[in-house]
Amino acid sequence: MSTVTVSAFIEARDAHLWRLLTDLPARADWLSAVGAVEVLTAGGFAPGTTWRETPAQPDGGAAPEEFEVVEAVAPRRLVLGSRGSGVDYRITWTLRTVERRRRGCTEVTVEQQAVPTGPYGRVLALILGGLAARAVEGALRRDLADLAVAAGPSRSAEAA
């Protein structure tokens, strides 16, 4: 199993960040790596909710990914699952309010665990482990930066 964890302080209240993270149709508006989102289940956002994200890559090189909500404890913890080719992923978002200046601030930690599910996944983990971890870290940092921009001062003030 491989685990990558990154954190950032975002000048926004946890409830506002939670709304951004759980508004599935809007994900493509603020996540630069996502080109489109297709919600696959009916009803509100809760454990069992599934959706497909199509990457925002002009060459179409990456395949769409499906995600499922495994756990949702508003506005503190969101756990997502995704099955890959030979690897299952678990992405955990944790939001913790911190006091900074006059405005609300939230420490956001995102952790991705990759669990090989077959021989192909185990071989890839051995061969590409460090390289893959660095790529995942970069992607998670980009997602946190995108979240910070989406929650920008004017937007988070409106949501407060």
PDB file of C-alpha atoms in Angstrom:
ATOM      1  CA  MET A   1       0.000   0.000   0.000  1.00  0.00           C
ATOM      2  CA  SER A   2       1.195   3.500  -0.849  1.00  0.00           C
ATOM      3  CA  THR A   3       0.016   6.608   1.002  1.00  0.00           C
ATOM      4  CA  VAL A   4       0.576  10.248   0.069  1.00  0.00           C
ATOM      5  CA  THR A   5      -0.597  13.082   2.334  1.00  0.00           C
ATOM      6  CA  VAL A   6      -0.524  16.855   1.788  1.00  0.00           C
ATOM      7  CA  SER A   7      -2.012  19.761   3.751  1.00  0.00           C
ATOM      8  CA  ALA A   8      -2.695  23.435   3.240  1.00  0.00           C
ATOM      9  CA  PHE A   9      -4.229  26.305   5.184  1.00  0.00           C
ATOM     10  CA  ILE A  10      -7.105  27.858   3.251  1.00  0.00           C
ATOM     11  CA  GLU A  11      -8.607  31.204   4.237  1.00  0.00           C
ATOM     12  CA  ALA A  12     -12.210  30.019   4.235  1.00  0.00           C
ATOM     13  CA  ARG A  13     -14.627  28.455   6.657  1.00  0.00           C
ATOM     14  CA  ASP A  14     -14.889  24.678   6.721  1.00  0.00           C
ATOM     15  CA  ALA A  15     -18.596  24.750   5.804  1.00  0.00           C
ATOM     16  CA  HIS A  16     -17.829  26.694   2.616  1.00  0.00           C
ATOM     17  CA  LEU A  17     -15.054  24.282   1.645  1.00  0.00           C
ATOM     18  CA  TRP A  18     -17.372  21.353   2.374  1.00  0.00           C
ATOM     19  CA  ARG A  19     -19.965  22.786  -0.029  1.00  0.00           C
ATOM     20  CA  LEU A  20     -17.325  23.076  -2.743  1.00  0.00           C
ATOM     21  CA  LEU A  21     -16.099  19.513  -2.189  1.00  0.00           C
ATOM     22  CA  THR A  22     -19.595  18.010  -2.219  1.00  0.00           C
ATOM     23  CA  ASP A  23     -21.204  19.992  -5.058  1.00  0.00           C
ATOM     24  CA  LEU A  24     -20.553  17.364  -7.713  1.00  0.00           C
ATOM     25  CA  PRO A  25     -21.877  19.231 -10.791  1.00  0.00           C
ATOM     26  CA  ALA A  26     -19.607  22.200  -9.920  1.00  0.00           C
ATOM     27  CA  ARG A  27     -16.387  20.153  -9.534  1.00  0.00           C
ATOM     28  CA  ALA A  28     -15.405  20.725 -13.155  1.00  0.00           C
ATOM     29  CA  ASP A  29     -15.739  24.490 -12.586  1.00  0.00           C
ATOM     30  CA  TRP A  30     -12.987  24.676  -9.971  1.00  0.00           C
ATOM     31  CA  LEU A  31     -10.846  21.528 -10.263  1.00  0.00           C
ATOM     32  CA  SER A  32      -8.394  22.189 -13.097  1.00  0.00           C
ATOM     33  CA  ALA A  33      -7.786  18.470 -13.684  1.00  0.00           C
ATOM     34  CA  VAL A  34     -11.495  17.766 -14.247  1.00  0.00           C
ATOM     35  CA  GLY A  35     -13.167  18.456 -17.579  1.00  0.00           C
ATOM     36  CA  ALA A  36     -16.628  17.053 -16.854  1.00  0.00           C
ATOM     37  CA  VAL A  37     -18.601  15.339 -14.103  1.00  0.00           C
ATOM     38  CA  GLU A  38     -21.446  12.879 -14.586  1.00  0.00           C
ATOM     39  CA  VAL A  39     -23.397  12.012 -11.443  1.00  0.00           C
ATOM     40  CA  LEU A  40     -24.373   8.324 -11.600  1.00  0.00           C
ATOM     41  CA  THR A  41     -26.726   8.052  -8.607  1.00  0.00           C
ATOM     42  CA  ALA A  42     -29.891   9.924  -7.696  1.00  0.00           C
ATOM     43  CA  GLY A  43     -30.465  11.752  -4.434  1.00  0.00           C
ATOM     44  CA  GLY A  44     -28.284  13.936  -2.286  1.00  0.00           C
ATOM     45  CA  PHE A  45     -24.610  13.660  -1.473  1.00  0.00           C
ATOM     46  CA  ALA A  46     -24.143  10.755   0.967  1.00  0.00           C
ATOM     47  CA  PRO A  47     -22.307   7.450   1.322  1.00  0.00           C
ATOM     48  CA  GLY A  48     -23.009   5.429  -1.816  1.00  0.00           C
ATOM     49  CA  THR A  49     -23.183   8.475  -4.115  1.00  0.00           C
ATOM     50  CA  THR A  50     -21.180   7.773  -7.281  1.00  0.00           C
ATOM     51  CA  TRP A  51     -19.977   9.902 -10.166  1.00  0.00           C
ATOM     52  CA  ARG A  52     -17.599   9.813 -13.130  1.00  0.00           C
ATOM     53  CA  GLU A  53     -14.966  12.486 -13.753  1.00  0.00           C
ATOM     54  CA  THR A  54     -13.534  13.013 -17.210  1.00  0.00           C
ATOM     55  CA  PRO A  55     -10.040  14.524 -17.120  1.00  0.00           C
ATOM     56  CA  ALA A  56      -9.456  17.965 -18.592  1.00  0.00           C
ATOM     57  CA  GLN A  57      -6.797  16.811 -21.027  1.00  0.00           C
ATOM     58  CA  PRO A  58      -7.020  18.000 -24.615  1.00  0.00           C
ATOM     59  CA  ASP A  59      -5.263  14.886 -25.931  1.00  0.00           C
ATOM     60  CA  GLY A  60      -7.836  12.605 -24.270  1.00  0.00           C
ATOM     61  CA  GLY A  61      -5.008  10.434 -22.934  1.00  0.00           C
ATOM     62  CA  ALA A  62      -6.469   9.728 -19.491  1.00  0.00           C
ATOM     63  CA  ALA A  63      -9.549   7.601 -18.977  1.00  0.00           C
ATOM     64  CA  PRO A  64     -12.541   8.773 -16.939  1.00  0.00           C
ATOM     65  CA  GLU A  65     -12.515   7.769 -13.259  1.00  0.00           C
ATOM     66  CA  GLU A  66     -15.465   6.717 -11.136  1.00  0.00           C
ATOM     67  CA  PHE A  67     -15.685   7.759  -7.488  1.00  0.00           C
ATOM     68  CA  GLU A  68     -17.932   6.687  -4.639  1.00  0.00           C
ATOM     69  CA  VAL A  69     -18.574   8.407  -1.337  1.00  0.00           C
ATOM     70  CA  VAL A  70     -17.473   5.979   1.368  1.00  0.00           C
ATOM     71  CA  GLU A  71     -17.912   8.326   4.343  1.00  0.00           C
ATOM     72  CA  ALA A  72     -19.216  11.891   4.687  1.00  0.00           C
ATOM     73  CA  VAL A  73     -19.140  13.679   8.040  1.00  0.00           C
ATOM     74  CA  ALA A  74     -19.984  17.313   7.296  1.00  0.00           C
ATOM     75  CA  PRO A  75     -18.002  19.530   7.448  1.00  0.00           C
ATOM     76  CA  ARG A  76     -15.038  17.549   8.771  1.00  0.00           C
ATOM     77  CA  ARG A  77     -14.254  14.360   6.859  1.00  0.00           C
ATOM     78  CA  LEU A  78     -14.917  13.061   3.369  1.00  0.00           C
ATOM     79  CA  VAL A  79     -13.700   9.652   2.213  1.00  0.00           C
ATOM     80  CA  LEU A  80     -13.902   8.691  -1.457  1.00  0.00           C
ATOM     81  CA  GLY A  81     -13.144   5.387  -3.131  1.00  0.00           C
ATOM     82  CA  SER A  82     -12.106   4.733  -6.720  1.00  0.00           C
ATOM     83  CA  ARG A  83     -11.266   1.471  -8.428  1.00  0.00           C
ATOM     84  CA  GLY A  84      -8.389   1.638 -10.851  1.00  0.00           C
ATOM     85  CA  SER A  85      -6.758  -0.871 -13.125  1.00  0.00           C
ATOM     86  CA  GLY A  86      -4.980  -3.163 -10.672  1.00  0.00           C
ATOM     87  CA  VAL A  87      -5.174  -0.595  -7.841  1.00  0.00           C
ATOM     88  CA  ASP A  88      -7.960   0.657  -5.582  1.00  0.00           C
ATOM     89  CA  TYR A  89      -7.740   4.202  -4.268  1.00  0.00           C
ATOM     90  CA  ARG A  90      -9.057   5.830  -1.116  1.00  0.00           C
ATOM     91  CA  ILE A  91      -8.951   9.619  -0.905  1.00  0.00           C
ATOM     92  CA  THR A  92      -9.623  11.215   2.478  1.00  0.00           C
ATOM     93  CA  TRP A  93     -10.286  14.943   2.880  1.00  0.00           C
ATOM     94  CA  THR A  94     -10.051  16.251   6.459  1.00  0.00           C
ATOM     95  CA  LEU A  95     -11.051  19.821   7.359  1.00  0.00           C
ATOM     96  CA  ARG A  96      -9.983  21.369  10.673  1.00  0.00           C
ATOM     97  CA  THR A  97     -10.899  24.906  11.705  1.00  0.00           C
ATOM     98  CA  VAL A  98      -8.016  27.056  12.920  1.00  0.00           C
ATOM     99  CA  GLU A  99      -8.088  30.619  14.183  1.00  0.00           C
ATOM    100  CA  ARG A 100      -6.100  33.020  12.024  1.00  0.00           C
ATOM    101  CA  ARG A 101      -6.628  36.737  11.914  1.00  0.00           C
ATOM    102  CA  ARG A 102     -10.276  37.781  11.860  1.00  0.00           C
ATOM    103  CA  ARG A 103     -11.433  35.431   9.124  1.00  0.00           C
ATOM    104  CA  GLY A 104     -12.095  31.761   9.304  1.00  0.00           C
ATOM    105  CA  CYS A 105      -9.275  29.508   8.233  1.00  0.00           C
ATOM    106  CA  THR A 106      -9.300  25.782   7.650  1.00  0.00           C
ATOM    107  CA  GLU A 107      -6.450  23.323   7.566  1.00  0.00           C
ATOM    108  CA  VAL A 108      -7.286  20.934   4.741  1.00  0.00           C
ATOM    109  CA  THR A 109      -5.475  17.610   4.575  1.00  0.00           C
ATOM    110  CA  VAL A 110      -5.930  15.241   1.678  1.00  0.00           C
ATOM    111  CA  GLU A 111      -4.551  11.716   1.773  1.00  0.00           C
ATOM    112  CA  GLN A 112      -4.546   9.195  -1.033  1.00  0.00           C
ATOM    113  CA  GLN A 113      -3.988   5.522  -0.364  1.00  0.00           C
ATOM    114  CA  ALA A 114      -3.316   3.148  -3.246  1.00  0.00           C
ATOM    115  CA  VAL A 115      -3.833  -0.556  -2.626  1.00  0.00           C
ATOM    116  CA  PRO A 116      -2.716  -2.974  -5.372  1.00  0.00           C
ATOM    117  CA  THR A 117      -5.506  -5.457  -6.114  1.00  0.00           C
ATOM    118  CA  GLY A 118      -3.727  -7.916  -8.362  1.00  0.00           C
ATOM    119  CA  PRO A 119      -0.364  -8.947  -9.744  1.00  0.00           C
ATOM    120  CA  TYR A 120      -0.369  -6.123 -12.319  1.00  0.00           C
ATOM    121  CA  GLY A 121      -0.899  -3.487  -9.617  1.00  0.00           C
ATOM    122  CA  ARG A 122       1.803  -4.971  -7.368  1.00  0.00           C
ATOM    123  CA  VAL A 123       4.346  -5.016 -10.196  1.00  0.00           C
ATOM    124  CA  LEU A 124       3.551  -1.412 -11.106  1.00  0.00           C
ATOM    125  CA  ALA A 125       3.860  -0.381  -7.445  1.00  0.00           C
ATOM    126  CA  LEU A 126       7.335  -1.941  -7.265  1.00  0.00           C
ATOM    127  CA  ILE A 127       8.533  -0.430 -10.522  1.00  0.00           C
ATOM    128  CA  LEU A 128       6.911   3.003 -10.354  1.00  0.00           C
ATOM    129  CA  GLY A 129       6.338   3.464  -6.598  1.00  0.00           C
ATOM    130  CA  GLY A 130       8.439   6.577  -5.960  1.00  0.00           C
ATOM    131  CA  LEU A 131       7.645   8.182  -9.277  1.00  0.00           C
ATOM    132  CA  ALA A 132       3.920   7.554  -8.827  1.00  0.00           C
ATOM    133  CA  ALA A 133       4.013   8.969  -5.278  1.00  0.00           C
ATOM    134  CA  ARG A 134       5.622  12.191  -6.533  1.00  0.00           C
ATOM    135  CA  ALA A 135       3.016  12.485  -9.296  1.00  0.00           C
ATOM    136  CA  VAL A 136       0.187  11.927  -6.798  1.00  0.00           C
ATOM    137  CA  GLU A 137       1.669  14.491  -4.418  1.00  0.00           C
ATOM    138  CA  GLY A 138       1.766  17.042  -7.237  1.00  0.00           C
ATOM    139  CA  ALA A 139      -1.831  16.287  -8.194  1.00  0.00           C
ATOM    140  CA  LEU A 140      -3.049  16.588  -4.596  1.00  0.00           C
ATOM    141  CA  ARG A 141      -1.197  19.913  -4.162  1.00  0.00           C
ATOM    142  CA  ARG A 142      -2.816  21.172  -7.369  1.00  0.00           C
ATOM    143  CA  ASP A 143      -6.266  20.121  -6.075  1.00  0.00           C
ATOM    144  CA  LEU A 144      -5.645  21.995  -2.801  1.00  0.00           C
ATOM    145  CA  ALA A 145      -4.519  25.078  -4.719  1.00  0.00           C
ATOM    146  CA  ASP A 146      -7.639  24.871  -6.913  1.00  0.00           C
ATOM    147  CA  LEU A 147      -9.803  24.589  -3.780  1.00  0.00           C
ATOM    148  CA  ALA A 148      -8.126  27.663  -2.272  1.00  0.00           C
ATOM    149  CA  VAL A 149      -8.765  29.682  -5.431  1.00  0.00           C
ATOM    150  CA  ALA A 150     -12.400  28.531  -5.603  1.00  0.00           C
ATOM    151  CA  ALA A 151     -12.892  29.511  -1.957  1.00  0.00           C
ATOM    152  CA  GLY A 152     -11.167  32.867  -2.522  1.00  0.00           C
ATOM    153  CA  PRO A 153     -11.792  35.800  -0.174  1.00  0.00           C
ATOM    154  CA  SER A 154     -14.784  37.180  -2.032  1.00  0.00           C
ATOM    155  CA  ARG A 155     -16.414  33.771  -2.447  1.00  0.00           C
ATOM    156  CA  SER A 156     -15.829  32.559   1.109  1.00  0.00           C
ATOM    157  CA  ALA A 157     -17.053  35.863   2.533  1.00  0.00           C
ATOM    158  CA  GLU A 158     -20.289  35.451   0.575  1.00  0.00           C
ATOM    159  CA  ALA A 159     -20.676  31.900   1.864  1.00  0.00           C
ATOM    160  CA  ALA A 160     -20.035  32.744   5.519  1.00  0.00           C
TER     161      ALA A 160
END
